[in-house]
CSV table of N, CA and C in Angstrom, one decimal:
chain,number,residue,atom,x,y,z
A,1,MET,N,0.9,-1.2,-0.1
A,1,MET,CA,-0.1,0.0,0.0
A,1,MET,C,0.7,1.3,0.0
A,2,GLN,N,0.4,2.2,-1.0
A,2,GLN,CA,1.3,3.5,-1.1
A,2,GLN,C,0.9,4.4,-0.3
A,3,ARG,N,1.8,5.1,0.4
A,3,ARG,CA,1.4,6.3,1.4
A,3,ARG,C,1.2,7.5,0.8
A,4,GLN,N,0.2,8.2,1.2
A,4,GLN,CA,-0.1,9.5,0.4
A,4,GLN,C,0.8,10.6,0.8
A,5,PRO,N,0.9,11.6,0.0
A,5,PRO,CA,2.0,12.7,0.3
A,5,PRO,C,1.8,13.4,1.8
A,6,SER,N,0.6,13.3,2.0
A,6,SER,CA,0.3,14.1,3.5
A,6,SER,C,0.7,13.2,4.5
A,7,GLN,N,0.6,11.8,4.4
A,7,GLN,CA,1.2,11.1,5.6
A,7,GLN,C,2.8,11.3,5.6
A,8,TRP,N,3.4,11.3,4.4
A,8,TRP,CA,4.7,11.3,4.5
A,8,TRP,C,5.0,12.9,5.0
A,9,CYS,N,4.5,13.9,4.8
A,9,CYS,CA,4.8,15.3,5.4
A,9,CYS,C,4.4,15.2,6.9
A,10,GLU,N,3.3,14.5,7.0
A,10,GLU,CA,2.9,14.4,8.8
A,10,GLU,C,4.2,13.5,9.6
A,11,ARG,N,4.6,12.6,8.8
A,11,ARG,CA,5.7,11.9,9.5
A,11,ARG,C,7.1,12.7,9.6
A,12,ILE,N,7.4,13.5,8.7
A,12,ILE,CA,8.5,14.5,8.7
A,12,ILE,C,8.2,15.3,9.8
A,13,ALA,N,7.0,15.9,9.8
A,13,ALA,CA,6.6,17.1,10.6
A,13,ALA,C,6.9,16.4,12.2
A,14,ILE,N,6.4,15.3,12.5
A,14,ILE,CA,6.6,14.6,13.8
A,14,ILE,C,7.9,14.5,14.1
A,15,VAL,N,8.8,13.9,13.2
A,15,VAL,CA,10.2,13.7,13.8
A,15,VAL,C,10.9,15.1,13.7
A,16,GLY,N,10.6,16.1,13.1
A,16,GLY,CA,11.1,17.5,13.3
A,16,GLY,C,10.8,18.1,14.5
A,17,ALA,N,9.4,17.7,15.0
A,17,ALA,CA,9.0,18.3,16.2
A,17,ALA,C,9.6,17.5,17.3
A,18,CYS,N,10.1,16.2,17.1
A,18,CYS,CA,10.9,15.5,18.2
A,18,CYS,C,12.2,16.2,18.4
A,19,CYS,N,12.7,16.4,17.3
A,19,CYS,CA,13.9,17.1,17.2
A,19,CYS,C,14.1,18.4,17.8
A,20,PHE,N,13.2,19.3,17.6
A,20,PHE,CA,13.0,20.5,18.2
A,20,PHE,C,13.1,20.3,19.9
A,21,VAL,N,12.2,19.5,20.1
A,21,VAL,CA,12.0,19.2,21.7
A,21,VAL,C,13.4,18.7,22.2
A,22,LEU,N,14.1,18.0,21.6
A,22,LEU,CA,15.5,17.6,22.1
A,22,LEU,C,16.3,18.7,22.1
A,23,ILE,N,16.3,19.8,21.2
A,23,ILE,CA,16.9,21.0,21.5
A,23,ILE,C,16.8,21.8,22.6
A,24,LEU,N,15.2,21.9,22.7
A,24,LEU,CA,14.8,22.6,23.9
A,24,LEU,C,15.2,21.9,25.1
A,25,ILE,N,15.4,20.8,25.4
A,25,ILE,CA,15.7,20.1,26.5
A,25,ILE,C,17.1,20.5,26.7
A,26,ARG,N,18.0,20.4,25.8
A,26,ARG,CA,19.4,20.7,26.0
A,26,ARG,C,19.4,22.5,26.4
A,27,LEU,N,18.8,23.3,25.9
A,27,LEU,CA,18.7,24.7,26.2
A,27,LEU,C,18.3,24.7,27.6
A,28,THR,N,17.1,24.0,28.2
A,28,THR,CA,16.6,24.1,29.2
A,28,THR,C,17.6,23.6,30.3
A,29,LEU,N,18.3,22.6,30.0
A,29,LEU,CA,19.3,22.1,31.0
A,29,LEU,C,20.5,23.4,31.3
A,30,TRP,N,20.9,23.7,30.1
A,30,TRP,CA,21.7,24.9,30.0
A,30,TRP,C,21.2,26.1,31.1
A,31,LYS,N,20.0,26.4,30.7
A,31,LYS,CA,19.4,27.6,31.3
A,31,LYS,C,19.3,27.4,32.9
A,32,GLU,N,19.1,26.2,33.2
A,32,GLU,CA,18.8,26.0,34.6
A,32,GLU,C,19.6,25.3,35.5
A,33,ASN,N,21.0,25.3,34.7
A,33,ASN,CA,22.2,24.9,35.4
A,33,ASN,C,22.9,26.2,36.1
A,34,GLU,N,23.0,26.2,37.4
A,34,GLU,CA,23.8,27.5,38.0
A,34,GLU,C,25.4,27.3,37.3
A,35,PHE,N,25.9,26.3,37.3
A,35,PHE,CA,27.3,26.5,37.0
A,35,PHE,C,27.6,27.2,35.4
A,36,PHE,N,26.4,26.9,34.7
A,36,PHE,CA,26.5,27.5,33.4
A,36,PHE,C,26.6,28.9,33.5
A,37,TRP,N,25.8,29.5,34.3
A,37,TRP,CA,25.6,31.2,34.6
A,37,TRP,C,26.7,31.7,35.2
A,38,LEU,N,27.6,30.9,36.1
A,38,LEU,CA,28.5,31.2,36.9
A,38,LEU,C,29.8,31.3,36.2
A,39,ASN,N,29.9,30.7,35.2
A,39,ASN,CA,31.1,30.5,34.4
A,39,ASN,C,31.8,29.6,35.2
A,40,ILE,N,31.5,28.5,35.6
A,40,ILE,CA,32.2,27.4,35.9
A,40,ILE,C,32.0,26.1,35.0
A,41,GLY,N,33.0,25.6,34.6
A,41,GLY,CA,32.9,24.5,33.6
A,41,GLY,C,33.3,24.9,32.1
A,42,GLY,N,33.9,26.1,31.8
A,42,GLY,CA,34.4,26.6,30.7
A,42,GLY,C,33.2,26.9,29.6
A,43,TYR,N,32.2,27.3,30.0
A,43,TYR,CA,31.2,27.4,28.9
A,43,TYR,C,31.5,28.9,28.3
A,44,PRO,N,31.4,28.9,27.0
A,44,PRO,CA,32.0,30.4,26.4
A,44,PRO,C,30.9,31.2,26.6
A,45,ARG,N,31.3,32.5,26.6
A,45,ARG,CA,30.5,33.5,26.7
A,45,ARG,C,29.3,33.7,25.7
A,46,TRP,N,29.6,33.4,24.6
A,46,TRP,CA,28.7,33.4,23.2
A,46,TRP,C,27.7,32.4,23.5
A,47,LEU,N,27.9,31.3,24.2
A,47,LEU,CA,26.9,30.4,24.4
A,47,LEU,C,25.9,30.8,25.3
A,48,ARG,N,26.3,31.4,26.4
A,48,ARG,CA,25.4,31.9,27.5
A,48,ARG,C,24.5,33.1,27.0
A,49,GLU,N,25.1,34.0,26.3
A,49,GLU,CA,24.3,34.9,25.4
A,49,GLU,C,23.1,34.6,24.7
A,50,THR,N,23.8,33.3,24.0
A,50,THR,CA,22.8,32.7,22.8
A,50,THR,C,21.8,32.1,23.6
A,51,VAL,N,22.0,31.4,24.7
A,51,VAL,CA,21.0,30.7,25.4
A,51,VAL,C,19.6,31.8,26.1
A,52,LEU,N,20.4,32.7,26.5
A,52,LEU,CA,19.7,33.7,27.1
A,52,LEU,C,18.7,34.7,26.2
A,53,PHE,N,19.1,34.8,24.9
A,53,PHE,CA,18.5,35.5,23.9
A,53,PHE,C,17.6,34.6,23.2
A,54,VAL,N,17.6,33.3,23.2
A,54,VAL,CA,17.1,32.5,22.3
A,54,VAL,C,16.2,31.6,22.9
A,55,TYR,N,16.2,31.4,24.1
A,55,TYR,CA,15.5,30.2,25.0
A,55,TYR,C,13.7,30.6,24.8
A,56,TYR,N,13.4,31.8,25.4
A,56,TYR,CA,12.0,32.1,25.2
A,56,TYR,C,11.2,31.9,23.8
A,57,PRO,N,12.1,32.6,23.0
A,57,PRO,CA,11.4,32.4,21.5
A,57,PRO,C,11.2,30.9,21.1
A,58,TYR,N,12.3,30.1,21.4
A,58,TYR,CA,12.6,28.9,21.0
A,58,TYR,C,11.3,28.0,21.6
A,59,LEU,N,11.1,28.3,22.8
A,59,LEU,CA,10.1,27.7,23.5
A,59,LEU,C,8.7,27.8,23.0
A,60,PHE,N,8.6,29.1,22.9
A,60,PHE,CA,7.2,29.3,21.9
A,60,PHE,C,7.1,28.6,20.7
A,61,PHE,N,8.3,28.6,19.8
A,61,PHE,CA,8.2,28.2,18.6
A,61,PHE,C,8.1,26.7,18.7
A,62,THR,N,8.7,26.0,19.7
A,62,THR,CA,8.4,24.5,19.8
A,62,THR,C,7.0,24.4,20.2
A,63,ALA,N,6.5,24.8,21.2
A,63,ALA,CA,5.2,24.9,21.5
A,63,ALA,C,4.2,24.9,20.6
A,64,THR,N,4.4,25.9,19.7
A,64,THR,CA,3.4,26.2,18.6
A,64,THR,C,3.4,25.1,17.7
A,65,THR,N,4.6,24.6,17.3
A,65,THR,CA,5.0,23.4,16.3
A,65,THR,C,4.3,22.3,16.8
A,66,LEU,N,4.3,22.0,18.1
A,66,LEU,CA,3.7,20.8,18.6
A,66,LEU,C,2.1,20.9,18.8
A,67,CYS,N,1.7,22.1,18.9
A,67,CYS,CA,0.2,22.3,18.9
A,67,CYS,C,-0.4,22.1,17.3
A,68,ILE,N,0.5,22.7,16.5
A,68,ILE,CA,-0.2,22.6,15.0
A,68,ILE,C,-0.1,21.1,14.4
A,69,ILE,N,1.1,20.3,14.9
A,69,ILE,CA,1.2,19.0,14.4
A,69,ILE,C,-0.1,18.0,15.0
A,70,THR,N,-0.2,18.4,16.4
A,70,THR,CA,-1.1,17.7,17.3
A,70,THR,C,-2.4,18.0,16.4
A,71,HIS,N,-3.0,19.1,16.3
A,71,HIS,CA,-4.4,19.5,15.7
A,71,HIS,C,-4.5,18.8,14.2
A,72,SER,N,-3.2,18.6,13.6
A,72,SER,CA,-3.3,17.8,12.4
A,72,SER,C,-3.6,16.3,12.6
A,73,VAL,N,-3.0,15.8,13.5
A,73,VAL,CA,-2.9,14.4,13.8
A,73,VAL,C,-4.2,14.2,14.4
A,74,ILE,N,-4.9,14.8,15.5
A,74,ILE,CA,-6.2,14.7,15.8
A,74,ILE,C,-7.2,14.6,14.9
A,75,GLY,N,-7.1,15.6,13.9
A,75,GLY,CA,-8.0,15.8,12.8
A,75,GLY,C,-8.3,14.4,11.8
A,76,ARG,N,-7.0,14.1,11.8
A,76,ARG,CA,-6.8,12.6,10.9
A,76,ARG,C,-7.5,11.5,11.7
A,77,ILE,N,-7.4,11.6,13.1
A,77,ILE,CA,-7.7,10.4,13.8
A,77,ILE,C,-9.5,10.5,13.7
A,78,PHE,N,-9.9,11.6,13.5
A,78,PHE,CA,-11.3,11.8,13.8
A,78,PHE,C,-12.0,11.4,12.3
A,79,ARG,N,-11.2,12.1,11.2
A,79,ARG,CA,-11.7,11.9,9.8
A,79,ARG,C,-11.6,10.4,9.3
A,80,GLN,N,-10.6,9.9,9.7
A,80,GLN,CA,-10.2,8.4,8.9
A,80,GLN,C,-10.3,7.3,10.0
A,81,PHE,N,-10.5,7.6,11.2
A,81,PHE,CA,-10.4,6.6,12.2
A,81,PHE,C,-9.4,5.5,11.9
A,82,THR,N,-8.1,6.2,11.8
A,82,THR,CA,-6.8,5.3,11.7
A,82,THR,C,-5.8,5.7,12.7
A,83,TYR,N,-4.8,4.6,13.0
A,83,TYR,CA,-4.0,4.8,14.1
A,83,TYR,C,-2.5,4.5,13.0
A,84,HIS,N,-1.6,5.3,13.3
A,84,HIS,CA,-0.2,5.2,12.9
A,84,HIS,C,0.7,5.1,14.1
A,85,ARG,N,1.7,4.1,13.9
A,85,ARG,CA,2.6,4.0,14.9
A,85,ARG,C,3.6,5.4,15.0
A,86,VAL,N,3.8,6.1,14.3
A,86,VAL,CA,4.6,7.3,14.3
A,86,VAL,C,4.0,8.5,15.3
A,87,TRP,N,2.5,8.1,15.5
A,87,TRP,CA,1.9,9.3,16.4
A,87,TRP,C,2.6,8.8,18.0
A,88,ILE,N,3.0,7.8,18.3
A,88,ILE,CA,3.8,7.5,19.4
A,88,ILE,C,5.0,8.4,19.7
A,89,LEU,N,5.6,8.9,18.6
A,89,LEU,CA,6.7,10.0,18.7
A,89,LEU,C,6.1,11.1,19.1
A,90,LEU,N,5.0,11.6,18.6
A,90,LEU,CA,4.3,12.9,19.1
A,90,LEU,C,4.0,12.8,20.4
A,91,VAL,N,3.3,11.6,20.9
A,91,VAL,CA,3.1,11.9,22.4
A,91,VAL,C,4.5,11.8,23.3
A,92,VAL,N,5.5,11.1,22.6
A,92,VAL,CA,6.7,11.2,23.5
A,92,VAL,C,7.4,12.6,23.3
A,93,ALA,N,7.0,13.3,22.4
A,93,ALA,CA,7.7,14.7,22.3
A,93,ALA,C,6.8,15.8,23.2
A,94,TRP,N,5.5,15.4,23.4
A,94,TRP,CA,4.7,16.1,24.2
A,94,TRP,C,5.2,15.8,25.8
A,95,ILE,N,5.6,14.6,26.1
A,95,ILE,CA,6.0,14.2,27.5
A,95,ILE,C,7.3,14.9,27.9
A,96,LEU,N,8.1,14.8,26.7
A,96,LEU,CA,9.5,15.5,27.0
A,96,LEU,C,9.4,17.2,27.1
A,97,PHE,N,8.5,17.7,26.4
A,97,PHE,CA,8.4,19.0,26.4
A,97,PHE,C,7.6,19.5,27.7
A,98,VAL,N,6.7,18.7,28.2
A,98,VAL,CA,6.1,19.1,29.6
A,98,VAL,C,7.3,19.0,30.5
A,99,SER,N,7.9,17.8,30.4
A,99,SER,CA,9.1,17.6,31.5
A,99,SER,C,10.0,18.9,31.4
A,100,SER,N,10.4,19.2,30.3
A,100,SER,CA,11.4,20.6,30.1
A,100,SER,C,10.7,21.9,30.8
A,101,CYS,N,9.5,21.8,30.4
A,101,CYS,CA,8.5,23.2,31.0
A,101,CYS,C,8.7,22.9,32.7
A,102,GLY,N,8.5,21.7,33.0
A,102,GLY,CA,8.4,21.3,34.4
A,102,GLY,C,9.6,21.5,35.1
A,103,LEU,N,10.8,21.5,34.5
A,103,LEU,CA,12.1,21.7,35.2
A,103,LEU,C,12.3,23.2,35.1
A,104,LEU,N,11.7,23.8,34.2
A,104,LEU,CA,11.9,25.5,34.3
A,104,LEU,C,11.0,26.1,35.3
A,105,LEU,N,9.7,25.6,35.5
A,105,LEU,CA,9.0,26.0,36.5
A,105,LEU,C,9.4,25.7,37.9
A,106,THR,N,9.9,24.5,38.0
A,106,THR,CA,10.1,24.0,39.3
A,106,THR,C,11.4,24.7,40.0
A,107,ASN,N,12.1,25.1,39.2
A,107,ASN,CA,13.5,25.9,39.5
A,107,ASN,C,13.0,27.2,39.9
A,108,ASN,N,12.3,27.9,39.1
A,108,ASN,CA,11.6,29.2,39.3
A,108,ASN,C,10.9,29.3,40.5
A,109,ILE,N,9.8,28.3,40.8
A,109,ILE,CA,9.1,28.2,42.1
A,109,ILE,C,10.0,28.1,43.3
A,110,LYS,N,11.0,27.4,43.2
A,110,LYS,CA,12.0,27.1,44.2
A,110,LYS,C,12.7,28.5,44.6
A,111,ASN,N,13.1,29.4,43.5
A,111,ASN,CA,13.6,30.7,43.8
A,111,ASN,C,12.7,31.8,44.4
A,112,ILE,N,11.6,31.4,44.1
A,112,ILE,CA,10.4,32.6,44.5
A,112,ILE,C,10.2,32.2,45.9
A,113,TRP,N,10.1,30.8,46.5
A,113,TRP,CA,9.8,30.2,47.5
A,113,TRP,C,11.0,30.7,48.6
A,114,MET,N,12.2,30.8,48.1
A,114,MET,CA,13.0,31.3,49.0
A,114,MET,C,13.6,32.8,48.7
A,115,ASN,N,12.6,33.5,48.4
A,115,ASN,CA,12.6,35.0,48.0
A,115,ASN,C,13.9,35.6,47.4
A,116,HIS,N,14.0,34.8,46.1
A,116,HIS,CA,15.1,35.1,45.1
A,116,HIS,C,14.3,35.6,44.0
A,117,PRO,N,15.0,36.2,43.0
A,117,PRO,CA,14.4,36.6,42.0
A,117,PRO,C,14.2,35.3,41.0
A,118,LEU,N,13.6,35.4,39.9
A,118,LEU,CA,13.5,34.3,39.0
A,118,LEU,C,14.8,34.0,38.3
A,119,HIS,N,15.2,32.8,38.1
A,119,HIS,CA,16.5,32.2,37.5
A,119,HIS,C,17.6,32.7,38.4
A,120,TYR,N,17.5,32.8,39.6
A,120,TYR,CA,18.6,33.2,40.5
A,120,TYR,C,19.6,32.0,40.5
A,121,HIS,N,20.8,32.2,40.8
A,121,HIS,CA,21.6,31.2,41.0
A,121,HIS,C,22.9,31.7,42.1
A,122,ARG,N,23.1,31.2,43.1
A,122,ARG,CA,23.6,31.4,44.2
A,122,ARG,C,25.2,31.7,44.0
A,123,PRO,N,25.8,32.7,44.3
A,123,PRO,CA,27.3,32.6,43.9
A,123,PRO,C,28.0,31.5,44.7
A,124,VAL,N,28.9,31.0,43.9
A,124,VAL,CA,29.9,30.0,44.6
A,124,VAL,C,30.7,30.2,45.4
A,125,ASP,N,30.8,29.5,46.6
A,125,ASP,CA,31.6,29.9,47.7
A,125,ASP,C,33.2,29.4,47.2
A,126,PRO,N,34.3,30.3,47.6
A,126,PRO,CA,35.4,30.1,47.1
A,126,PRO,C,35.9,28.8,47.7
A,127,PRO,N,37.0,28.1,47.0
A,127,PRO,CA,37.3,26.9,47.8
A,127,PRO,C,38.1,27.0,49.0
A,128,ILE,N,37.8,26.2,49.9
A,128,ILE,CA,38.7,26.2,51.2
A,128,ILE,C,40.2,25.7,51.0
A,129,LYS,N,41.2,26.6,51.4
A,129,LYS,CA,42.5,26.3,51.4
A,129,LYS,C,43.3,25.9,52.6
């Protein structure tokens, strides 16, 4: 059975969305790592500035992409009453996206709870000699 072009486009879009989410996870791990912001670990300055500038637009882009693809998949489910295994990747992408956002929210709630500003990272104590 030959696949329709729309099915191929949908599969490519789902795989692309998974790649977008994986990049978002890497950005989130950098953003919420205090050693990244305190220049411990040898991260270059341009990388920190890039994460600072790109993170929230990229988060919005990834969320929008996932919503559009999910809308398409749900429409196909109700129109054709079919199931495709590649849709499992979409569910995995949503789980990873929500996990990434959960990490972002958890760290910020912890900072608010401790009366620190958002995205606060405590200064590192000097090593004991």
